[in-house]
Amino acid sequence: MNDTLDEREAFASFLLRLRGKGIVARELIGAFEATPRHAFVPDRWRSAAWSEGMIPIECGEALEGPDLQAEIIGALAIEPGHRVLEVGSGSGFTAAVMSRLAARVVTVERYKTLTELARQRFEALGIVNAFVRQADGSQGLAAEGPFDRIVVWASFDSLPRNFTDQLASGGVMIAPIGPDEDVQTLAKLTKIGSRFEREDVGSVRFQPIVRSVAAAI
């Protein structure tokens, strides 16, 4: 059995899991199918690329499982003209997926190594509407806003009100809110006027957001 067949079977299993969770949006599934996940994981973990668990990547970080990524990206309800901000690039995989759905994706990463690797992957795949920045994403990226959608792959201890001004009217932000070392609530925050309307869409356990840029790596 060759690697390509293994990957197809693993992807088919992923689709079955999504269907079991009621995630059937054709555009979302097409975006995942068009993004070769194996290109975003270390070679030693390639066979586990489409499994539910997290995968270790460079800089001591980890890539969330594709099921959770699909749930969160699906909840964002990205439309073709949207401008998206992602905080926490990781391997660059989720930004690559979202670039198939949106007009423009800007993804922020604190580690230089991860920033460069994500940029190389985007270039290798011919993705021209996803841009990675090394920056402190805890405050967003006001200079490149406003954004129609914002997603943060790290938790806040309270409502991130400082992001309100970076969302367009009617824009949506998804971020975990809760204690650092416990289960957090995944909040969907819709901008109504100058405030957020909150809807809780799940529970996660993410690392707390770090308010700095990595100095060395």
Coordinates of N, CA and C in Angstrom, one line a residue:
M1 N 0.9 -1.2 0.0 CA 0.0 0.0 0.0 C 0.9 1.2 0.0
N2 N 0.7 2.2 -0.9 CA 1.6 3.3 -1.0 C 1.1 4.5 -0.1
D3 N 1.9 5.5 0.0 CA 1.6 6.6 0.9 C 0.4 7.3 0.4
T4 N 0.2 7.5 -0.9 CA -0.9 8.2 -1.4 C -2.2 7.5 -1.1
L5 N -2.2 6.2 -1.2 CA -3.5 5.5 -0.9 C -3.7 5.6 0.6
D6 N -2.7 5.5 1.4 CA -2.8 5.6 2.9 C -3.5 7.0 3.2
E7 N -3.0 8.0 2.6 CA -3.5 9.4 2.8 C -4.9 9.5 2.4
R8 N -5.3 8.9 1.3 CA -6.7 9.0 0.8 C -7.6 8.3 1.8
E9 N -7.1 7.2 2.3 CA -8.0 6.4 3.3 C -8.1 7.2 4.6
A10 N -7.0 7.9 5.0 CA -7.0 8.7 6.2 C -7.9 9.9 6.1
F11 N -7.9 10.5 4.9 CA -8.8 11.6 4.6 C -10.2 11.2 4.6
A12 N -10.5 10.0 4.0 CA -11.9 9.5 4.0 C -12.4 9.3 5.4
S13 N -11.6 8.8 6.3 CA -12.0 8.6 7.7 C -12.3 9.9 8.3
F14 N -11.4 10.9 8.0 CA -11.7 12.3 8.5 C -13.0 12.8 8.1
L15 N -13.4 12.6 6.8 CA -14.7 13.0 6.3 C -15.8 12.3 7.0
L16 N -15.7 11.0 7.2 CA -16.7 10.3 8.0 C -16.9 10.9 9.4
R17 N -15.8 11.2 10.0 CA -15.9 11.8 11.4 C -16.7 13.1 11.3
L18 N -16.3 14.0 10.3 CA -17.0 15.2 10.1 C -18.5 15.1 9.9
R19 N -18.8 14.1 9.0 CA -20.3 13.9 8.7 C -21.0 13.4 10.0
G20 N -20.3 12.7 10.8 CA -21.0 12.2 12.1 C -21.2 13.4 13.0
K21 N -20.5 14.5 12.8 CA -20.7 15.7 13.7 C -21.5 16.7 13.0
G22 N -22.1 16.3 11.8 CA -23.0 17.3 11.1 C -22.2 18.3 10.3
I23 N -20.9 18.2 10.1 CA -20.2 19.1 9.3 C -20.1 18.6 7.8
V24 N -20.9 19.2 7.0 CA -21.1 18.7 5.6 C -20.9 19.8 4.5
A25 N -20.6 21.0 5.0 CA -20.5 22.2 4.0 C -19.5 21.8 2.9
R26 N -20.0 21.9 1.7 CA -19.1 21.5 0.5 C -17.9 22.3 0.4
E27 N -18.0 23.7 0.6 CA -16.9 24.5 0.4 C -15.8 24.3 1.5
L28 N -16.2 24.0 2.7 CA -15.3 23.7 3.8 C -14.5 22.4 3.5
I29 N -15.3 21.4 3.1 CA -14.6 20.1 2.9 C -13.7 20.2 1.7
G30 N -14.1 21.0 0.6 CA -13.3 21.2 -0.5 C -12.0 21.9 -0.2
A31 N -12.0 22.9 0.8 CA -10.8 23.6 1.2 C -9.8 22.7 1.9
F32 N -10.4 21.8 2.7 CA -9.5 20.8 3.4 C -8.9 19.8 2.3
E33 N -9.7 19.4 1.4 CA -9.3 18.4 0.4 C -8.2 19.0 -0.5
A34 N -8.3 20.3 -0.7 CA -7.3 21.0 -1.6 C -6.0 21.4 -0.9
T35 N -5.9 21.1 0.4 CA -4.7 21.5 1.1 C -4.0 20.3 1.7
P36 N -2.9 19.9 1.1 CA -2.2 18.7 1.5 C -1.6 18.8 2.9
R37 N -2.3 18.2 3.8 CA -2.0 18.3 5.2 C -0.6 17.7 5.5
H38 N -0.2 16.7 4.8 CA 1.1 16.1 5.0 C 2.3 17.1 4.8
A39 N 2.0 18.1 4.0 CA 3.0 19.1 3.7 C 3.3 20.0 4.9
F40 N 2.4 19.9 5.9 CA 2.5 20.9 7.0 C 2.8 20.2 8.3
V41 N 3.1 18.9 8.2 CA 3.5 18.1 9.5 C 4.9 17.6 9.3
P42 N 5.7 17.4 10.3 CA 7.0 16.8 10.2 C 6.9 15.4 9.6
D43 N 7.9 15.0 8.9 CA 7.8 13.7 8.2 C 7.5 12.5 9.1
R44 N 8.0 12.5 10.3 CA 7.8 11.4 11.2 C 6.3 11.2 11.6
W45 N 5.6 12.3 11.5 CA 4.1 12.2 11.9 C 3.2 12.2 10.6
R46 N 3.8 12.0 9.5 CA 3.0 12.1 8.2 C 1.8 11.1 8.2
S47 N 2.0 9.9 8.7 CA 1.0 8.9 8.7 C -0.2 9.2 9.6
A48 N 0.1 10.1 10.6 CA -1.0 10.5 11.5 C -1.6 11.9 11.2
A49 N -1.3 12.4 10.0 CA -1.7 13.7 9.6 C -3.2 14.0 9.8
W50 N -4.0 13.0 9.4 CA -5.5 13.2 9.4 C -6.1 12.5 10.6
S51 N -5.3 12.1 11.6 CA -5.9 11.6 12.8 C -6.4 12.7 13.7
E52 N -7.3 12.3 14.7 CA -7.9 13.3 15.5 C -7.0 14.0 16.5
G53 N -5.9 13.4 16.8 CA -5.0 13.9 17.9 C -4.1 15.1 17.4
M54 N -3.5 15.8 18.4 CA -2.6 16.8 18.1 C -1.3 16.2 17.6
I55 N -0.5 17.0 16.8 CA 0.7 16.5 16.2 C 1.8 17.5 16.6
P56 N 2.9 17.1 17.2 CA 4.0 18.0 17.6 C 4.6 18.6 16.3
I57 N 4.9 19.9 16.4 CA 5.6 20.6 15.3 C 6.8 21.3 15.9
E58 N 7.5 22.1 15.1 CA 8.7 22.8 15.5 C 8.4 23.8 16.7
C59 N 9.5 24.2 17.4 CA 9.4 25.2 18.5 C 8.6 24.7 19.7
G60 N 8.4 23.4 19.8 CA 7.7 22.9 21.0 C 6.2 23.1 20.9
E61 N 5.7 23.5 19.7 CA 4.3 23.7 19.5 C 3.6 22.5 19.0
A62 N 2.3 22.6 18.7 CA 1.5 21.4 18.3 C 0.5 21.9 17.3
L63 N 0.1 21.0 16.4 CA -0.9 21.2 15.4 C -2.2 20.6 15.9
E64 N -3.3 21.3 16.0 CA -4.5 20.8 16.5 C -5.0 19.7 15.5
G65 N -5.8 18.8 15.9 CA -6.4 17.8 15.1 C -7.3 18.4 14.0
P66 N -7.4 17.8 12.9 CA -8.2 18.4 11.8 C -9.7 18.5 12.1
D67 N -10.2 17.6 12.9 CA -11.6 17.7 13.3 C -12.0 19.0 14.0
L68 N -11.2 19.3 15.0 CA -11.4 20.6 15.7 C -11.2 21.8 14.8
Q69 N -10.1 21.7 14.0 CA -9.9 22.8 13.0 C -11.1 23.0 12.1
A70 N -11.7 21.9 11.6 CA -12.8 22.0 10.7 C -14.0 22.6 11.5
E71 N -14.2 22.2 12.7 CA -15.4 22.7 13.5 C -15.2 24.2 13.7
I72 N -14.0 24.7 14.0 CA -13.8 26.1 14.3 C -13.9 26.9 13.0
I73 N -13.2 26.4 11.9 CA -13.3 27.2 10.7 C -14.7 27.2 10.1
G74 N -15.4 26.1 10.3 CA -16.8 26.0 9.9 C -17.7 27.0 10.6
A75 N -17.4 27.2 11.9 CA -18.2 28.1 12.8 C -17.9 29.6 12.4
L76 N -16.8 29.8 11.8 CA -16.4 31.2 11.3 C -17.3 31.6 10.1
A77 N -17.8 30.6 9.4 CA -18.7 30.9 8.2 C -18.0 31.9 7.2
I78 N -16.8 31.6 6.8 CA -16.0 32.5 5.9 C -16.7 32.5 4.5
E79 N -16.8 33.7 4.0 CA -17.3 33.9 2.7 C -16.2 34.4 1.7
P80 N -16.5 34.3 0.4 CA -15.4 34.6 -0.6 C -14.7 35.9 -0.5
G81 N -15.5 37.0 -0.1 CA -14.8 38.3 0.0 C -14.2 38.7 1.3
H82 N -14.2 37.7 2.2 CA -13.8 38.1 3.6 C -12.3 38.2 3.7
R83 N -11.9 39.1 4.7 CA -10.5 39.3 5.1 C -10.5 38.7 6.5
V84 N -9.5 37.8 6.7 CA -9.4 37.0 7.9 C -8.1 37.2 8.6
L85 N -8.2 37.4 9.9 CA -6.9 37.4 10.8 C -6.9 36.1 11.6
E86 N -5.8 35.5 11.6 CA -5.5 34.3 12.4 C -4.4 34.6 13.4
V87 N -4.6 34.3 14.6 CA -3.5 34.5 15.6 C -3.1 33.1 16.1
G88 N -1.8 32.8 15.8 CA -1.3 31.5 16.0 C -1.2 30.7 14.7
S89 N -0.2 31.0 13.9 CA 0.0 30.3 12.6 C 0.3 28.8 12.7
G90 N 1.1 28.5 13.7 CA 1.6 27.1 13.8 C 2.3 26.7 12.6
S91 N 1.8 25.6 12.0 CA 2.5 25.1 10.7 C 2.0 25.9 9.5
G92 N 0.9 26.6 9.7 CA 0.4 27.4 8.5 C -0.8 26.7 7.9
F93 N -1.1 25.5 8.4 CA -2.2 24.7 7.7 C -3.5 25.3 7.7
T94 N -4.0 25.8 8.9 CA -5.3 26.4 8.9 C -5.4 27.7 8.1
A95 N -4.3 28.5 8.0 CA -4.3 29.7 7.2 C -4.5 29.2 5.7
A96 N -3.8 28.1 5.3 CA -3.8 27.6 4.0 C -5.3 27.2 3.6
V97 N -5.9 26.5 4.6 CA -7.3 26.1 4.3 C -8.2 27.3 4.2
M98 N -8.1 28.3 5.1 CA -8.9 29.4 5.0 C -8.7 30.3 3.8
S99 N -7.5 30.2 3.2 CA -7.2 31.0 2.0 C -8.0 30.5 0.8
R100 N -8.5 29.2 0.9 CA -9.3 28.7 -0.2 C -10.7 29.2 -0.1
L101 N -11.1 29.8 1.1 CA -12.4 30.2 1.4 C -12.6 31.8 1.3
A102 N -11.5 32.4 1.7 CA -11.5 33.9 1.9 C -10.8 34.6 0.8
A103 N -10.9 36.0 0.8 CA -10.2 36.8 -0.2 C -8.8 37.0 0.3
R104 N -8.6 37.1 1.6 CA -7.2 37.4 2.1 C -7.1 36.9 3.5
V105 N -6.0 36.2 3.9 CA -5.8 35.7 5.2 C -4.4 36.3 5.7
V106 N -4.4 36.9 6.8 CA -3.2 37.3 7.5 C -3.1 36.5 8.8
T107 N -2.0 35.8 8.9 CA -1.8 34.9 10.1 C -0.5 35.4 10.8
V108 N -0.6 35.4 12.2 CA 0.4 36.0 13.0 C 1.0 34.9 13.9
E109 N 2.3 34.9 13.9 CA 3.0 33.8 14.7 C 4.2 34.5 15.5
R110 N 4.4 34.1 16.7 CA 5.5 34.7 17.5 C 6.8 34.1 17.3
Y111 N 6.9 32.9 16.7 CA 8.2 32.2 16.4 C 8.6 32.5 15.0
K112 N 9.9 32.9 14.9 CA 10.5 33.1 13.6 C 10.5 31.9 12.7
T113 N 10.9 30.7 13.4 CA 11.1 29.5 12.6 C 9.7 29.1 12.0
L114 N 8.6 29.1 12.8 CA 7.3 28.8 12.3 C 6.9 29.7 11.2
T115 N 7.2 31.0 11.4 CA 6.8 32.0 10.4 C 7.5 31.7 9.1
E116 N 8.8 31.4 9.1 CA 9.5 31.1 7.8 C 9.0 29.8 7.2
L117 N 8.8 28.8 8.0 CA 8.3 27.5 7.4 C 6.9 27.7 6.8
A118 N 6.0 28.4 7.5 CA 4.7 28.6 6.9 C 4.8 29.4 5.6
R119 N 5.6 30.4 5.6 CA 5.8 31.2 4.3 C 6.3 30.3 3.2
Q120 N 7.3 29.5 3.5 CA 7.8 28.5 2.5 C 6.7 27.6 2.0
R121 N 5.9 27.1 2.9 CA 4.8 26.2 2.5 C 3.8 26.9 1.6
F122 N 3.4 28.1 1.9 CA 2.5 28.9 1.1 C 3.1 29.0 -0.3
E123 N 4.3 29.4 -0.4 CA 5.0 29.6 -1.7 C 5.0 28.3 -2.5
A124 N 5.4 27.2 -1.8 CA 5.5 25.9 -2.5 C 4.1 25.5 -3.1
L125 N 3.0 25.8 -2.4 CA 1.7 25.4 -2.8 C 1.0 26.5 -3.7
G126 N 1.7 27.6 -4.0 CA 1.2 28.6 -4.9 C 0.1 29.4 -4.2
I127 N 0.1 29.5 -2.9 CA -1.0 30.2 -2.2 C -0.5 31.7 -2.1
V128 N -1.3 32.6 -2.8 CA -0.9 34.0 -2.9 C -1.7 34.9 -2.1
N129 N -2.7 34.4 -1.4 CA -3.6 35.3 -0.6 C -3.5 35.0 0.9
A130 N -2.5 34.3 1.3 CA -2.2 34.1 2.7 C -0.9 34.7 3.0
F131 N -0.8 35.5 4.1 CA 0.4 36.2 4.5 C 0.7 36.0 5.9
V132 N 1.9 35.6 6.2 CA 2.3 35.3 7.6 C 3.2 36.4 8.1
R133 N 3.0 36.8 9.4 CA 3.7 37.9 10.0 C 4.3 37.3 11.3
Q134 N 5.6 37.6 11.6 CA 6.0 37.4 13.0 C 5.7 38.6 13.8
A135 N 4.9 38.4 14.8 CA 4.5 39.6 15.7 C 3.8 39.0 16.9
D136 N 3.6 39.9 17.9 CA 2.8 39.6 19.1 C 1.3 39.7 18.7
G137 N 0.7 38.6 18.6 CA -0.7 38.5 18.2 C -1.7 38.8 19.3
S138 N -1.2 38.9 20.5 CA -2.2 39.1 21.6 C -3.0 40.3 21.5
Q139 N -2.5 41.3 20.8 CA -3.2 42.6 20.6 C -3.8 42.6 19.2
G140 N -3.8 41.5 18.4 CA -4.3 41.5 17.1 C -3.3 42.1 16.1
L141 N -3.8 42.7 15.0 CA -3.0 43.3 14.0 C -3.7 44.5 13.4
A142 N -3.9 45.5 14.2 CA -4.7 46.7 13.9 C -4.3 47.3 12.6
A143 N -3.0 47.3 12.3 CA -2.5 48.0 11.1 C -3.0 47.4 9.8
E144 N -3.4 46.2 9.8 CA -3.9 45.5 8.6 C -5.4 45.2 8.6
G145 N -6.1 45.7 9.6 CA -7.5 45.6 9.7 C -8.3 46.6 8.9
P146 N -9.6 46.7 9.0 CA -10.4 45.7 9.8 C -10.6 44.4 9.1
F147 N -11.0 43.4 9.9 CA -11.1 42.1 9.4 C -12.6 41.6 9.5
D148 N -13.0 40.8 8.6 CA -14.4 40.2 8.7 C -14.4 39.0 9.6
R149 N -13.3 38.3 9.8 CA -13.3 37.2 10.6 C -11.9 37.2 11.4
I150 N -11.9 36.8 12.6 CA -10.7 36.6 13.4 C -10.8 35.3 14.2
V151 N -9.7 34.5 14.1 CA -9.7 33.3 14.9 C -8.4 33.2 15.7
V152 N -8.5 32.8 16.9 CA -7.3 32.8 17.8 C -7.2 31.4 18.4
W153 N -6.0 30.8 18.1 CA -5.7 29.4 18.6 C -5.0 29.4 19.9
A154 N -5.4 30.3 20.8 CA -4.8 30.4 22.2 C -5.9 31.0 23.0
S155 N -5.8 30.8 24.3 CA -6.9 31.2 25.2 C -6.7 32.6 25.8
F156 N -7.8 33.3 26.1 CA -7.8 34.5 26.9 C -8.5 34.3 28.2
D157 N -8.0 35.0 29.3 CA -8.6 34.8 30.6 C -9.9 35.6 30.7
S158 N -10.2 36.5 29.8 CA -11.4 37.3 29.8 C -11.7 37.7 28.4
L159 N -12.9 38.3 28.2 CA -13.3 38.7 26.9 C -12.3 39.6 26.2
P160 N -11.8 39.3 25.0 CA -10.8 40.1 24.4 C -11.4 41.4 23.7
R161 N -11.8 42.3 24.6 CA -12.5 43.5 24.0 C -11.6 44.4 23.1
N162 N -10.3 44.3 23.3 CA -9.4 45.1 22.5 C -9.5 44.7 21.0
F163 N -10.1 43.6 20.7 CA -10.2 43.2 19.3 C -11.4 43.8 18.6
T164 N -12.3 44.4 19.4 CA -13.6 44.9 18.8 C -13.3 45.8 17.6
D165 N -12.4 46.7 17.8 CA -12.1 47.8 16.8 C -11.5 47.2 15.5
Q166 N -10.9 45.9 15.6 CA -10.3 45.3 14.4 C -11.3 44.5 13.6
L167 N -12.5 44.4 14.1 CA -13.5 43.7 13.3 C -14.4 44.6 12.6
A168 N -14.7 44.3 11.3 CA -15.7 45.0 10.6 C -17.1 44.9 11.2
S169 N -18.0 45.8 10.9 CA -19.4 45.7 11.4 C -20.0 44.3 11.0
G170 N -20.5 43.6 12.0 CA -21.1 42.3 11.7 C -20.0 41.2 11.7
G171 N -18.8 41.5 11.9 CA -17.7 40.6 11.8 C -17.7 39.6 13.0
V172 N -17.0 38.5 12.8 CA -17.1 37.4 13.8 C -15.7 37.0 14.3
M173 N -15.5 36.9 15.6 CA -14.2 36.4 16.2 C -14.5 35.1 16.9
I174 N -13.7 34.1 16.8 CA -13.8 32.9 17.6 C -12.5 32.8 18.4
A175 N -12.7 32.6 19.7 CA -11.5 32.5 20.6 C -11.9 31.8 21.9
P176 N -11.0 31.0 22.5 CA -11.3 30.3 23.7 C -11.1 31.3 24.9
I177 N -12.1 31.2 25.8 CA -12.0 32.1 27.0 C -12.1 31.3 28.3
G178 N -11.2 31.5 29.2 CA -11.2 30.7 30.4 C -9.9 30.6 31.1
P179 N -9.8 29.8 32.1 CA -8.5 29.7 32.9 C -7.4 29.0 32.1
D180 N -6.2 29.3 32.4 CA -5.0 28.8 31.7 C -4.9 27.3 31.7
E181 N -5.1 26.7 32.8 CA -4.8 25.3 33.0 C -6.1 24.4 33.1
D182 N -7.1 24.9 32.5 CA -8.4 24.1 32.6 C -9.1 24.2 31.3
V183 N -10.3 23.6 31.2 CA -11.1 23.7 30.0 C -11.6 25.1 29.8
Q184 N -11.6 25.6 28.6 CA -12.0 26.9 28.2 C -13.3 26.8 27.4
T185 N -14.1 27.9 27.4 CA -15.2 28.0 26.5 C -14.8 28.6 25.2
L186 N -15.2 27.9 24.1 CA -15.0 28.5 22.8 C -16.1 29.4 22.4
A187 N -15.8 30.7 22.4 CA -16.8 31.8 22.2 C -16.8 32.3 20.8
K188 N -18.0 32.4 20.2 CA -18.2 33.1 18.9 C -18.7 34.5 19.2
L189 N -17.9 35.5 18.9 CA -18.2 36.8 19.2 C -18.5 37.6 18.0
T190 N -19.7 38.1 17.9 CA -20.2 38.9 16.7 C -20.2 40.3 17.0
K191 N -19.6 41.2 16.2 CA -19.6 42.6 16.5 C -20.9 43.2 16.1
I192 N -21.6 43.8 17.1 CA -22.8 44.5 16.9 C -22.6 45.9 17.5
G193 N -22.5 46.9 16.6 CA -22.2 48.3 17.0 C -20.8 48.3 17.5
S194 N -20.6 48.7 18.8 CA -19.3 48.7 19.4 C -19.1 47.7 20.4
R195 N -19.9 46.6 20.4 CA -19.8 45.6 21.4 C -19.9 44.2 20.7
F196 N -19.6 43.2 21.6 CA -19.7 41.8 21.1 C -21.0 41.2 21.6
E197 N -21.6 40.4 20.7 CA -22.7 39.5 21.0 C -22.0 38.1 21.1
R198 N -22.2 37.5 22.2 CA -21.4 36.2 22.5 C -22.3 35.0 22.4
E199 N -21.8 34.0 21.7 CA -22.5 32.7 21.6 C -21.4 31.6 21.9
D200 N -21.6 30.8 22.9 CA -20.7 29.7 23.2 C -20.9 28.5 22.3
V201 N -19.8 28.0 21.6 CA -20.0 27.0 20.6 C -19.2 25.7 20.9
G202 N -18.6 25.6 22.1 CA -17.9 24.4 22.4 C -16.9 24.6 23.6
S203 N -16.2 23.6 23.8 CA -15.2 23.6 24.9 C -13.8 23.1 24.3
V204 N -12.8 23.7 24.7 CA -11.4 23.3 24.3 C -10.5 23.5 25.4
R205 N -9.2 23.0 25.2 CA -8.2 23.2 26.2 C -6.9 23.7 25.4
F206 N -6.8 25.0 25.3 CA -5.7 25.6 24.6 C -4.7 26.2 25.5
Q207 N -3.5 26.4 25.0 CA -2.5 27.2 25.8 C -2.9 28.6 25.9
P208 N -2.5 29.3 27.0 CA -2.9 30.7 27.1 C -2.1 31.6 26.1
I209 N -2.7 32.7 25.7 CA -2.0 33.5 24.7 C -0.8 34.1 25.3
V210 N 0.3 34.2 24.5 CA 1.6 34.7 25.0 C 1.7 36.2 24.5
R211 N 2.0 37.1 25.4 CA 2.1 38.5 25.0 C 3.5 38.9 24.7
S212 N 4.1 38.3 23.7 CA 5.5 38.7 23.3 C 5.8 38.0 22.0
V213 N 7.0 38.4 21.4 CA 7.6 37.7 20.3 C 8.8 36.9 20.7
A214 N 8.9 35.7 20.3 CA 10.1 34.9 20.7 C 11.4 35.5 20.2
A215 N 12.3 35.6 21.1 CA 13.5 36.4 20.8 C 14.5 35.6 20.0
A216 N 14.6 34.2 20.2 CA 15.6 33.5 19.5 C 15.1 32.6 18.4
I217 N 14.1 31.9 18.6 CA 13.6 30.9 17.6 C 12.3 31.3 16.9

